[in-house]
Tab-separated table of C-alpha atoms and ligand atoms in Angstrom:
chain	number	residue	atom	x	y	z
I	1	MET	CA	33.066	-14.862	5.218
I	2	ARG	CA	31.505	-11.656	6.503
I	3	ILE	CA	27.797	-11.920	7.328
I	4	THR	CA	25.501	-9.050	8.302
I	5	CYS	CA	21.991	-9.751	9.557
I	6	VAL	CA	19.648	-6.783	9.382
I	7	GLY	CA	17.106	-7.250	12.212
I	8	GLY	CA	17.702	-8.804	15.593
I	9	GLY	CA	14.428	-10.846	15.928
I	10	PRO	CA	14.449	-14.627	16.356
I	11	ALA	CA	15.494	-15.243	12.764
I	12	GLY	CA	18.473	-12.836	12.723
I	13	LEU	CA	19.800	-13.681	16.184
I	14	TYR	CA	19.418	-17.463	15.781
I	15	PHE	CA	21.039	-17.469	12.343
I	16	ALA	CA	23.903	-15.414	13.764
I	17	VAL	CA	24.390	-18.039	16.474
I	18	LEU	CA	24.346	-20.943	13.969
I	19	ALA	CA	26.627	-19.112	11.519
I	20	LYS	CA	29.202	-18.512	14.206
I	21	LEU	CA	28.934	-22.063	15.572
I	22	ALA	CA	29.539	-23.427	12.121
I	23	ASP	CA	32.697	-21.346	11.643
I	24	PRO	CA	34.017	-19.206	14.511
I	25	ALA	CA	36.321	-17.431	12.030
I	26	ARG	CA	33.368	-15.825	10.327
I	27	SER	CA	32.644	-12.219	11.068
I	28	VAL	CA	28.959	-12.097	11.976
I	29	THR	CA	27.133	-8.798	12.769
I	30	VAL	CA	23.499	-8.180	13.698
I	31	LEU	CA	22.139	-4.689	13.193
I	32	GLU	CA	18.925	-4.075	15.175
I	33	ARG	CA	17.031	-0.820	15.047
I	34	ASN	CA	15.679	-0.980	18.643
I	35	PRO	CA	17.700	-0.573	21.812
I	36	PRO	CA	18.404	-3.732	23.828
I	37	GLY	CA	15.307	-5.169	25.508
I	38	VAL	CA	12.857	-3.280	23.323
I	39	THR	CA	10.571	-5.340	21.075
I	40	TYR	CA	6.932	-5.762	20.206
I	41	GLY	CA	4.464	-8.393	21.347
I	42	TRP	CA	4.205	-10.623	24.372
I	43	GLY	CA	4.634	-14.430	24.684
I	44	VAL	CA	4.790	-16.897	21.797
I	45	VAL	CA	3.861	-20.589	21.745
I	46	PHE	CA	5.789	-23.454	20.317
I	47	TRP	CA	5.759	-27.236	20.435
I	48	ASP	CA	8.116	-30.242	20.760
I	49	ASP	CA	9.105	-30.161	17.127
I	50	LEU	CA	10.819	-26.823	17.494
I	51	LEU	CA	12.560	-27.940	20.702
I	52	ASP	CA	13.807	-31.046	18.984
I	53	ASP	CA	15.319	-28.908	16.222
I	54	LEU	CA	16.793	-26.404	18.609
I	55	PHE	CA	18.478	-29.149	20.645
I	56	ALA	CA	19.890	-30.629	17.418
I	57	TYR	CA	21.406	-27.377	16.277
I	58	ASP	CA	22.550	-25.668	19.472
I	59	PRO	CA	21.869	-27.586	22.707
I	60	VAL	CA	23.165	-24.592	24.783
I	61	SER	CA	20.586	-22.026	23.719
I	62	ALA	CA	17.936	-24.833	23.356
I	63	ARG	CA	18.329	-25.712	27.055
I	64	ARG	CA	18.096	-22.122	28.108
I	65	ILE	CA	14.914	-21.670	26.012
I	66	TRP	CA	13.435	-24.818	27.426
I	67	GLU	CA	14.174	-23.912	31.012
I	68	ALA	CA	12.708	-20.441	30.592
I	69	ALA	CA	9.577	-21.666	28.880
I	70	CYS	CA	6.159	-22.259	30.461
I	71	GLN	CA	4.465	-25.565	29.790
I	72	TRP	CA	0.699	-26.012	29.339
I	73	ASP	CA	-1.046	-29.297	28.883
I	74	GLU	CA	-4.440	-28.700	27.278
I	75	TYR	CA	-6.652	-26.091	25.604
I	76	GLU	CA	-9.697	-24.660	27.348
I	77	VAL	CA	-12.619	-23.299	25.334
I	78	ARG	CA	-14.984	-20.815	26.923
I	79	ALA	CA	-17.930	-19.229	25.103
I	80	THR	CA	-20.970	-17.271	26.234
I	81	GLY	CA	-23.875	-19.597	26.851
I	82	LYS	CA	-21.825	-22.760	26.526
I	83	ASP	CA	-20.174	-25.223	28.898
I	84	VAL	CA	-16.406	-24.997	29.301
I	85	THR	CA	-14.867	-27.697	27.050
I	86	TYR	CA	-11.313	-28.912	26.518
I	87	LEU	CA	-9.065	-29.790	23.610
I	88	ALA	CA	-6.245	-32.297	23.883
I	89	GLY	CA	-2.711	-31.040	23.309
I	90	TYR	CA	0.250	-29.546	25.057
I	91	GLY	CA	2.820	-26.968	24.286
I	92	PHE	CA	5.223	-24.332	25.568
I	93	SER	CA	5.239	-20.604	25.670
I	94	LEU	CA	7.900	-17.971	26.267
I	95	GLY	CA	8.019	-14.171	26.290
I	96	ARG	CA	9.437	-12.691	23.154
I	97	HIS	CA	11.603	-10.415	25.287
I	98	ARG	CA	13.055	-13.450	27.132
I	99	LEU	CA	13.563	-15.413	23.899
I	100	LEU	CA	15.456	-12.526	22.315
I	101	ALA	CA	17.535	-11.975	25.474
I	102	ILE	CA	18.616	-15.650	25.443
I	103	LEU	CA	19.463	-15.535	21.755
I	104	SER	CA	21.400	-12.291	21.903
I	105	GLU	CA	23.372	-13.438	24.984
I	106	ARG	CA	24.243	-16.685	23.205
I	107	ALA	CA	25.183	-14.810	20.007
I	108	GLU	CA	27.510	-12.489	21.996
I	109	GLU	CA	29.095	-15.387	23.863
I	110	LEU	CA	30.059	-16.857	20.492
I	111	GLY	CA	31.575	-13.606	19.264
I	112	VAL	CA	28.733	-12.175	17.150
I	113	ASP	CA	28.733	-8.380	17.087
I	114	VAL	CA	25.157	-7.534	18.026
I	115	ARG	CA	24.561	-3.823	17.608
I	116	TYR	CA	21.392	-2.192	18.900
I	117	SER	CA	19.850	1.158	17.924
I	118	GLU	CA	21.144	0.606	14.404
I	119	PRO	CA	18.286	1.082	11.983
I	120	VAL	CA	19.295	0.172	8.451
I	121	SER	CA	17.674	1.990	5.555
I	122	HIS	CA	17.858	1.191	1.931
I	123	PRO	CA	19.973	1.114	-0.131
I	124	VAL	CA	21.874	-2.056	0.460
I	125	ARG	CA	24.639	-2.780	-1.991
I	126	HIS	CA	23.688	-6.018	-3.750
I	127	ARG	CA	26.968	-7.589	-4.604
I	128	HIS	CA	26.557	-9.595	-7.845
I	129	ALA	CA	22.944	-8.330	-8.095
I	130	PRO	CA	21.431	-8.387	-11.505
I	131	THR	CA	20.458	-4.758	-11.195
I	132	PRO	CA	22.778	-2.150	-9.625
I	133	PRO	CA	21.627	-0.204	-6.522
I	134	THR	CA	19.784	2.886	-7.458
I	135	LEU	CA	20.923	5.205	-4.614
I	136	PRO	CA	24.414	6.050	-3.475
I	137	HIS	CA	25.945	4.805	-0.217
I	138	SER	CA	26.009	8.261	1.241
I	139	ASP	CA	22.202	7.908	1.911
I	140	ILE	CA	23.081	5.419	4.626
I	141	SER	CA	26.113	7.223	5.887
I	142	ASP	CA	24.101	10.388	6.366
I	143	LEU	CA	21.949	8.748	9.087
I	144	PRO	CA	23.252	8.796	12.693
I	145	GLY	CA	25.768	6.003	13.026
I	146	GLY	CA	25.462	5.489	9.281
I	147	ARG	CA	29.171	5.218	8.498
I	148	ALA	CA	29.494	2.105	10.597
I	149	ARG	CA	26.409	0.555	9.078
I	150	ASN	CA	27.525	1.460	5.616
I	151	ALA	CA	30.784	-0.410	6.127
I	152	GLU	CA	28.999	-3.459	7.618
I	153	LEU	CA	26.758	-3.703	4.569
I	154	ALA	CA	29.286	-2.793	1.920
I	155	ASP	CA	31.853	-5.304	3.197
I	156	ALA	CA	29.416	-8.178	3.774
I	157	ASP	CA	29.662	-11.313	1.671
I	158	LEU	CA	26.130	-12.125	2.708
I	159	ILE	CA	23.396	-9.749	3.922
I	160	VAL	CA	20.462	-11.489	5.606
I	161	ALA	CA	17.287	-9.399	5.448
I	162	CYS	CA	15.524	-10.555	8.589
I	163	ASP	CA	13.879	-7.226	9.373
I	164	GLY	CA	10.333	-8.568	9.841
I	165	ALA	CA	7.051	-8.524	7.969
I	166	GLY	CA	7.469	-4.816	6.982
I	167	SER	CA	11.065	-5.369	5.788
I	168	GLN	CA	12.500	-2.194	4.348
I	169	LEU	CA	15.257	-4.055	2.591
I	170	ARG	CA	12.727	-6.220	0.799
I	171	ASN	CA	10.272	-3.383	0.124
I	172	ALA	CA	12.975	-1.339	-1.594
I	173	ASP	CA	13.321	-4.145	-4.151
I	174	ALA	CA	9.772	-5.416	-3.987
I	175	ALA	CA	9.556	-5.778	-7.783
I	176	HIS	CA	12.685	-7.976	-7.822
I	177	PHE	CA	11.406	-10.167	-4.955
I	178	GLY	CA	7.927	-10.288	-6.324
I	179	THR	CA	6.504	-9.274	-2.940
I	180	GLU	CA	2.770	-9.616	-2.455
I	181	ILE	CA	1.034	-8.465	0.711
I	182	SER	CA	-2.620	-9.284	1.398
I	183	THR	CA	-4.498	-8.414	4.543
I	184	GLY	CA	-6.787	-10.623	6.589
I	185	ALA	CA	-10.388	-9.429	7.179
I	186	ASN	CA	-10.437	-9.571	10.979
I	187	LYS	CA	-9.052	-6.974	13.358
I	188	TYR	CA	-6.645	-8.085	16.135
I	189	ILE	CA	-4.615	-6.580	18.934
I	190	TRP	CA	-1.742	-8.244	20.842
I	191	LEU	CA	-2.185	-7.430	24.542
I	192	GLY	CA	-0.760	-8.774	27.784
I	193	THR	CA	-2.245	-9.296	31.238
I	194	PRO	CA	-1.019	-10.075	34.729
I	195	HIS	CA	-3.821	-12.667	34.910
I	196	VAL	CA	-2.037	-15.973	34.653
I	197	PHE	CA	-4.237	-18.291	32.666
I	198	ARG	CA	-4.135	-21.886	33.827
I	199	THR	CA	-3.561	-23.162	30.295
I	200	PHE	CA	-3.991	-22.063	26.657
I	201	THR	CA	-7.441	-20.629	26.503
I	202	PHE	CA	-9.785	-19.520	23.742
I	203	GLY	CA	-12.557	-17.269	25.063
I	204	PHE	CA	-15.516	-16.064	23.061
I	205	GLU	CA	-17.907	-13.395	24.276
I	206	LYS	CA	-21.215	-12.520	22.734
I	207	THR	CA	-21.777	-8.739	22.920
I	208	HIS	CA	-24.728	-6.636	21.760
I	209	ALA	CA	-22.612	-5.995	18.578
I	210	GLY	CA	-21.682	-9.631	17.936
I	211	TRP	CA	-18.873	-12.072	18.833
I	212	ILE	CA	-15.417	-11.066	19.987
I	213	TRP	CA	-12.784	-13.517	21.277
I	214	TYR	CA	-9.296	-13.936	22.619
I	215	HIS	CA	-6.386	-16.419	22.369
I	216	ALA	CA	-4.617	-16.394	25.759
I	217	TYR	CA	-1.788	-18.356	27.394
I	218	PRO	CA	0.558	-17.923	30.280
I	219	PHE	CA	4.259	-17.387	29.334
I	220	ASP	CA	5.823	-16.802	32.784
I	221	ASP	CA	4.724	-16.793	36.447
I	222	GLU	CA	3.283	-13.304	36.178
I	223	THR	CA	2.002	-12.722	32.694
I	224	SER	CA	-0.170	-14.060	29.867
I	225	THR	CA	-0.510	-13.165	26.218
I	226	PHE	CA	-4.013	-11.972	25.391
I	227	ILE	CA	-4.734	-11.527	21.665
I	228	VAL	CA	-8.212	-10.152	20.950
I	229	GLU	CA	-9.827	-10.658	17.548
I	230	CYS	CA	-13.174	-9.773	15.959
I	231	THR	CA	-14.759	-8.907	12.586
I	232	PRO	CA	-14.444	-5.293	11.396
I	233	ALA	CA	-18.208	-4.812	11.890
I	234	VAL	CA	-18.037	-5.787	15.542
I	235	TRP	CA	-14.870	-3.712	16.006
I	236	SER	CA	-16.634	-0.565	14.793
I	237	ALA	CA	-19.897	-1.307	16.590
I	238	LEU	CA	-17.969	-1.655	19.891
I	239	GLU	CA	-16.226	1.667	19.038
I	240	LEU	CA	-12.826	0.013	19.256
I	241	ASP	CA	-11.921	1.959	16.106
I	242	ARG	CA	-12.432	5.265	17.907
I	243	LEU	CA	-11.302	4.733	21.472
I	244	ASP	CA	-7.708	5.592	22.528
I	245	ALA	CA	-5.415	2.889	23.910
I	246	ALA	CA	-6.485	3.260	27.532
I	247	ALA	CA	-10.220	3.508	26.804
I	248	GLY	CA	-9.979	0.607	24.312
I	249	CYS	CA	-8.357	-1.612	26.988
I	250	ALA	CA	-10.976	-0.558	29.509
I	251	ARG	CA	-13.764	-1.562	27.054
I	252	LEU	CA	-12.147	-4.950	26.477
I	253	GLU	CA	-11.599	-5.444	30.240
I	254	SER	CA	-15.312	-4.914	30.745
I	255	ILE	CA	-16.238	-7.351	27.851
I	256	PHE	CA	-13.889	-10.051	29.190
I	257	ALA	CA	-14.345	-9.331	32.922
I	258	ALA	CA	-15.479	-12.923	33.622
I	259	HIS	CA	-12.188	-14.227	32.180
I	260	LEU	CA	-9.667	-11.834	33.650
I	261	ASP	CA	-10.258	-12.270	37.447
I	262	GLY	CA	-10.218	-8.501	37.948
I	263	GLN	CA	-6.792	-8.036	36.281
I	264	PRO	CA	-6.107	-5.384	33.684
I	265	LEU	CA	-5.183	-5.654	30.027
I	266	ILE	CA	-1.915	-3.956	29.031
I	267	ASN	CA	-1.423	-2.437	25.561
I	268	ARG	CA	2.099	-1.720	24.529
I	269	SER	CA	1.513	-2.494	20.869
I	270	SER	CA	0.915	-0.415	17.816
I	271	GLY	CA	-2.825	-0.848	18.279
I	272	TRP	CA	-5.368	-2.738	16.263
I	273	LEU	CA	-4.108	-4.408	13.037
I	274	ASN	CA	-5.129	-6.692	10.179
I	275	PHE	CA	-2.888	-9.653	9.707
I	276	ARG	CA	-0.498	-9.081	6.775
I	277	ARG	CA	0.174	-12.124	4.682
I	278	VAL	CA	3.530	-11.673	2.990
I	279	THR	CA	4.777	-13.857	0.112
I	280	ASN	CA	7.738	-13.412	-2.193
I	281	GLN	CA	8.311	-15.001	-5.617
I	282	ARG	CA	12.073	-15.130	-4.924
I	283	TRP	CA	14.094	-14.730	-1.772
I	284	ASP	CA	17.514	-13.616	-2.963
I	285	ASN	CA	19.053	-10.716	-4.764
I	286	GLY	CA	22.724	-11.009	-5.325
I	287	ASN	CA	24.195	-11.343	-1.818
I	288	VAL	CA	20.969	-10.363	-0.091
I	289	VAL	CA	18.622	-13.031	1.146
I	290	LEU	CA	15.239	-12.885	2.879
I	291	MET	CA	14.581	-14.864	6.078
I	292	GLY	CA	11.723	-15.173	8.591
I	293	ASP	CA	8.747	-12.819	8.363
I	294	ALA	CA	10.552	-10.767	5.753
I	295	ALA	CA	10.222	-13.738	3.410
I	296	HIS	CA	6.849	-15.176	4.496
I	297	THR	CA	4.373	-14.569	7.343
I	298	THR	CA	2.155	-17.185	8.937
I	299	HIS	CA	-1.132	-16.257	10.698
I	300	PHE	CA	-0.904	-16.243	14.488
I	301	ALA	CA	-3.957	-18.547	14.730
I	302	ILE	CA	-1.517	-21.461	14.474
I	303	GLY	CA	1.269	-19.861	16.429
I	304	SER	CA	4.204	-20.853	14.196
I	305	GLY	CA	5.865	-17.742	12.798
I	306	THR	CA	8.764	-17.790	15.294
I	307	LYS	CA	9.355	-21.508	14.735
I	308	LEU	CA	9.401	-21.031	10.976
I	309	ALA	CA	11.730	-18.054	11.252
I	310	MET	CA	14.176	-20.128	13.369
I	311	GLN	CA	13.875	-23.086	11.095
I	312	ASP	CA	14.749	-20.778	8.194
I	313	ALA	CA	17.871	-19.900	10.104
I	314	MET	CA	18.711	-23.607	10.484
I	315	GLU	CA	18.253	-24.267	6.804
I	316	LEU	CA	20.278	-21.289	5.697
I	317	ALA	CA	23.086	-22.274	8.103
I	318	ASP	CA	23.017	-25.839	6.692
I	319	SER	CA	23.025	-24.560	3.055
I	320	LEU	CA	26.071	-22.443	3.696
I	321	THR	CA	28.070	-25.195	5.424
I	322	THR	CA	28.165	-27.237	2.220
I	323	GLY	CA	30.581	-24.579	0.906
I	324	GLY	CA	30.961	-23.485	-2.741
I	325	PRO	CA	29.450	-20.357	-4.370
I	326	LEU	CA	26.704	-18.341	-2.691
I	327	ALA	CA	24.057	-18.425	-5.356
I	328	PRO	CA	23.349	-22.207	-5.369
I	329	ALA	CA	23.445	-22.264	-1.565
I	330	LEU	CA	20.800	-19.553	-1.441
I	331	GLU	CA	18.746	-21.365	-4.008
I	332	ARG	CA	18.943	-24.579	-2.059
I	333	TYR	CA	17.859	-22.762	1.155
I	334	GLU	CA	14.817	-21.155	-0.601
I	335	HIS	CA	13.816	-24.399	-2.308
I	336	ARG	CA	13.911	-26.491	0.869
I	337	ARG	CA	12.180	-23.885	3.034
I	338	ARG	CA	9.378	-23.345	0.536
I	339	ALA	CA	8.674	-27.104	0.496
I	340	ALA	CA	8.695	-27.275	4.306
I	341	LEU	CA	6.504	-24.159	4.715
I	342	ALA	CA	3.717	-25.068	2.265
I	343	PRO	CA	1.594	-27.398	4.491
I	344	LEU	CA	1.823	-25.074	7.505
I	345	GLN	CA	0.864	-22.056	5.449
I	346	ARG	CA	-2.193	-23.910	4.098
I	347	ALA	CA	-3.114	-24.763	7.674
I	348	ALA	CA	-2.597	-21.146	8.784
I	349	ARG	CA	-4.814	-19.907	6.009
I	350	ALA	CA	-7.531	-22.400	6.813
I	351	SER	CA	-7.258	-21.513	10.445
I	352	SER	CA	-7.487	-17.735	9.960
I	353	GLU	CA	-10.446	-18.213	7.624
I	354	TRP	CA	-12.211	-20.260	10.347
I	355	PHE	CA	-11.895	-17.278	12.690
I	356	GLU	CA	-13.225	-14.960	9.940
I	357	ARG	CA	-16.262	-17.222	9.774
I	358	MET	CA	-16.540	-17.818	13.491
I	359	PRO	CA	-20.070	-16.399	13.966
I	360	GLU	CA	-21.358	-19.128	11.596
I	361	TYR	CA	-20.259	-21.751	14.192
I	362	ALA	CA	-21.553	-19.914	17.224
I	363	ASP	CA	-24.849	-21.724	17.472
I	364	LEU	CA	-23.275	-25.190	17.684
I	365	PRO	CA	-23.592	-26.963	21.039
I	366	SER	CA	-20.499	-26.644	23.323
I	367	ILE	CA	-18.685	-29.881	22.374
I	368	ARG	CA	-19.295	-29.505	18.683
I	369	PHE	CA	-18.268	-25.897	18.777
I	370	SER	CA	-14.895	-26.636	20.388
I	371	TYR	CA	-14.374	-29.575	18.042
I	372	ALA	CA	-15.005	-27.249	15.016
I	373	LEU	CA	-12.445	-24.869	16.539
I	374	SER	CA	-9.849	-27.707	16.926
I	375	ASP	CA	-10.522	-29.044	13.415
I	376	ARG	CA	-10.366	-25.623	11.821
I	377	ARG	CA	-7.793	-26.861	9.353
I	378	GLY	CA	-10.338	-29.570	8.363
I	379	GLU	CA	-7.872	-32.471	8.572
I	380	TYR	CA	-9.092	-34.685	11.420
I	381	PRO	CA	-10.440	-38.278	10.969
I	382	LEU	CA	-13.651	-39.401	12.810
I	383	TRP	CA	-11.795	-40.955	15.756
I	384	ARG	CA	-10.626	-37.502	16.760
I	385	TYR	CA	-14.249	-36.396	17.259
I	386	LEU	CA	-15.005	-39.498	19.258
I	387	LEU	CA	-11.924	-38.929	21.439
I	388	HIS	CA	-12.902	-35.242	21.845
I	389	VAL	CA	-16.432	-36.210	23.066
I	390	SER	CA	-15.190	-38.823	25.463
I	391	THR	CA	-12.422	-36.632	26.982
I	392	GLN	CA	-14.836	-33.942	28.102
I	393	ARG	CA	-15.401	-35.994	31.254
I	394	SER	CA	-12.810	-35.481	33.961
I	395	VAL	CA	-11.442	-39.027	34.298
I	396	PRO	CA	-10.779	-39.797	30.596
I	397	ARG	CA	-9.466	-36.227	30.210
I	398	ALA	CA	-6.964	-36.689	33.056
I	399	MET	CA	-5.920	-40.027	31.620
I	400	LEU	CA	-5.295	-38.487	28.165
I	401	ARG	CA	-3.401	-35.622	29.763
I	402	SER	CA	-1.127	-37.976	31.657
I	403	ALA	CA	-0.513	-40.069	28.511
I	404	LEU	CA	0.486	-36.910	26.622
I	405	ASN	CA	2.706	-35.765	29.425
I	406	ALA	CA	4.434	-39.132	29.424
I	407	ARG	CA	5.030	-38.681	25.687
I	408	ARG	CA	6.404	-35.164	26.332
I	409	ARG	CA	8.842	-36.569	28.963
I	410	ASN	CA	9.974	-39.358	26.699
I	411	ARG	CA	10.607	-37.032	23.856
I	412	ALA	CA	12.538	-34.726	26.173
I	413	ARG	CA	14.765	-37.594	27.304
I	414	ARG	CA	15.846	-38.338	23.751
I	415	ARG	CA	17.119	-34.772	23.125
I	416	PRO	CA	20.916	-34.409	22.844
I	417	ALA	CA	22.619	-32.487	25.572
I	418	ALA	CA	26.136	-32.017	24.287
I	419	GLU	CA	27.517	-31.097	20.921
I	420	PRO	CA	25.845	-29.044	18.185
I	421	ARG	CA	25.033	-30.881	14.977
I	422	ILE	CA	26.624	-28.420	12.530
I	423	PRO	CA	30.153	-29.391	11.820
I	424	GLN	CA	32.867	-26.889	12.529
I	425	LEU	CA	34.395	-25.533	9.332
I	426	THR	CA	37.813	-24.101	8.894
I	427	GLY	CA	37.260	-21.734	5.961
I	428	GLY	CA	34.709	-18.957	5.272
L	501	LIG	C1	-0.372	-11.400	17.406
L	501	LIG	C2	0.778	-12.334	17.008
L	501	LIG	C3	1.003	-13.427	17.821
L	501	LIG	C4	2.024	-14.320	17.437
L	501	LIG	N1	2.162	-15.465	18.169
L	501	LIG	C5	3.108	-16.362	17.805
L	501	LIG	C6	3.292	-17.550	18.549
L	501	LIG	O1	2.563	-17.782	19.477
L	501	LIG	N2	4.229	-18.417	18.129
L	501	LIG	C7	4.998	-18.158	17.056
L	501	LIG	O2	5.825	-19.062	16.671
L	501	LIG	N3	4.924	-17.015	16.314
L	501	LIG	C8	3.974	-16.133	16.703
L	501	LIG	N4	3.843	-14.953	15.998
L	501	LIG	C9	4.688	-14.716	14.777
L	501	LIG	C10	6.075	-14.168	15.202
L	501	LIG	O3	6.008	-13.049	16.056
L	501	LIG	C11	6.899	-13.856	13.962
L	501	LIG	O4	6.653	-14.792	12.967
L	501	LIG	C12	8.396	-13.840	14.270
L	501	LIG	O5	8.651	-12.821	15.221
L	501	LIG	C13	9.248	-13.648	13.035
L	501	LIG	O6	10.606	-13.436	13.417
L	501	LIG	P1	11.580	-12.534	12.518
L	501	LIG	O7	12.851	-12.558	13.244
L	501	LIG	O8	11.472	-12.948	11.112
L	501	LIG	O9	10.918	-11.091	12.583
L	501	LIG	P2	10.704	-10.095	13.793
L	501	LIG	O10	10.498	-10.845	15.070
L	501	LIG	O11	9.645	-9.120	13.381
L	501	LIG	O12	12.098	-9.314	13.991
L	501	LIG	C14	12.492	-8.387	13.009
L	501	LIG	C15	13.502	-7.472	13.745
L	501	LIG	O13	14.043	-6.552	12.764
L	501	LIG	C16	14.130	-5.318	13.365
L	501	LIG	N5	14.092	-4.311	12.232
L	501	LIG	C17	13.072	-4.009	11.475
L	501	LIG	N6	13.429	-3.064	10.548
L	501	LIG	C18	14.760	-2.830	10.776
L	501	LIG	C19	15.681	-1.988	10.186
L	501	LIG	N7	15.406	-1.191	9.139
L	501	LIG	N8	16.963	-2.001	10.633
L	501	LIG	C20	17.313	-2.765	11.680
L	501	LIG	N9	16.449	-3.590	12.322
L	501	LIG	C21	15.178	-3.629	11.822
L	501	LIG	C22	12.873	-5.219	14.263
L	501	LIG	O14	13.041	-4.193	15.243
L	501	LIG	C23	12.873	-6.639	14.780
L	501	LIG	O15	13.618	-6.714	15.986
L	501	LIG	C24	2.848	-14.038	16.293
L	501	LIG	C25	2.620	-12.882	15.631
L	501	LIG	C26	1.616	-12.016	15.963
L	501	LIG	C27	1.407	-10.791	15.156
């Protein structure tokens, strides 16, 4: 079987790893438009559930990801005029660059052909597609390096469209996929900073124009992610809509000066955005299948898009190992992933809506404000509130942290270290 993944993000690279692990005889190619080491964004967070899955599917890359990740063991909430409060919970974070480097290295070790600086444009030939492609192949071949890409796509038994939220492969057939894209109300920008936050921190500042806040966490010894968010009205009133990148960072550095310990903010992103919620009524078209953000996006307020993209890769790899024709395998993949995604997408929506209504909660006293933030999905029973109140004091908080750390260590001990779970196949 010949597989071509369009897009070398977490979904494409991890699926390439699993596809090759399942059957080393497969020809697996990843076409990534950027040069090696070039990507967007900063660090991403994840939790034990993803690590458990990664260890079950490929302990080798899982161990590398785990060893490279930063661990944090509570959330800190800071807001103008309020006491600092804490939320129970722990997690991990890792730079996107580092994650992609680990995955591409692992893919290449296994014999995946990872090709950088290979942008793919439509059309893709949909083998067995209900509607024929509308443009000739020569449109691809005419691009630099196009002949090689053309062959990779034309010869593929399976083309995985994992080219992100703005997927060109999907957009070119948006009517077939039933693509819908809606945008969140708030503005956000994904920045980095050399200020290493102690732990995952939410910081809210009240300015003359209204509230503006950040989600920040360390992801290595030298850097933290710093995502700034606010309503469009505050964004314009602070002139963030007009300032260039350097002046915009300077304005944010002065707003958040009390949080940054004199360190700068670094902007290497495409600027201020509105979150794009992508959904598709169907995920396959002949031998083309959507995966990761190309199929569905999940608001960053719950930090799960990378996890879901990698879990898509696991499910698609599983669906293909059962053998048989492609169409039912792709249907099974879509069906199972939709079911698994639904609760998290509801949570993500509730969470992003909480941030859109954030000013409504701003007058709450410190402990109730941070509790409202933690219960933004609206799912917690009463005991969580009582626990939250009691763990604002240092001794109960330290006890809870150490109990959670013990749980983290126990869970880590149960993870497999040796063989991957996917059986080795002999055929394609
Ligand atoms: C502000 C912010 C914070 C986030 N924080 C987190 C977090 O903490 N935790 C988390 O789990 N998730 C987080 N996410 C979500 C996460 O970044 C995405 O869900 C994840 O990257 C999706 O992976 P993917 O492989 O599907 O797509 P992508 O990572 O977008 O990768 C797609 C790849 O395809 C390539 N490509 C695009 N077009 C073409 C083309 N035509 N030809 C060839 N290659 C192409 C791109 O260059 C890219 O490398 C965050 C997102 C945002 C916006």
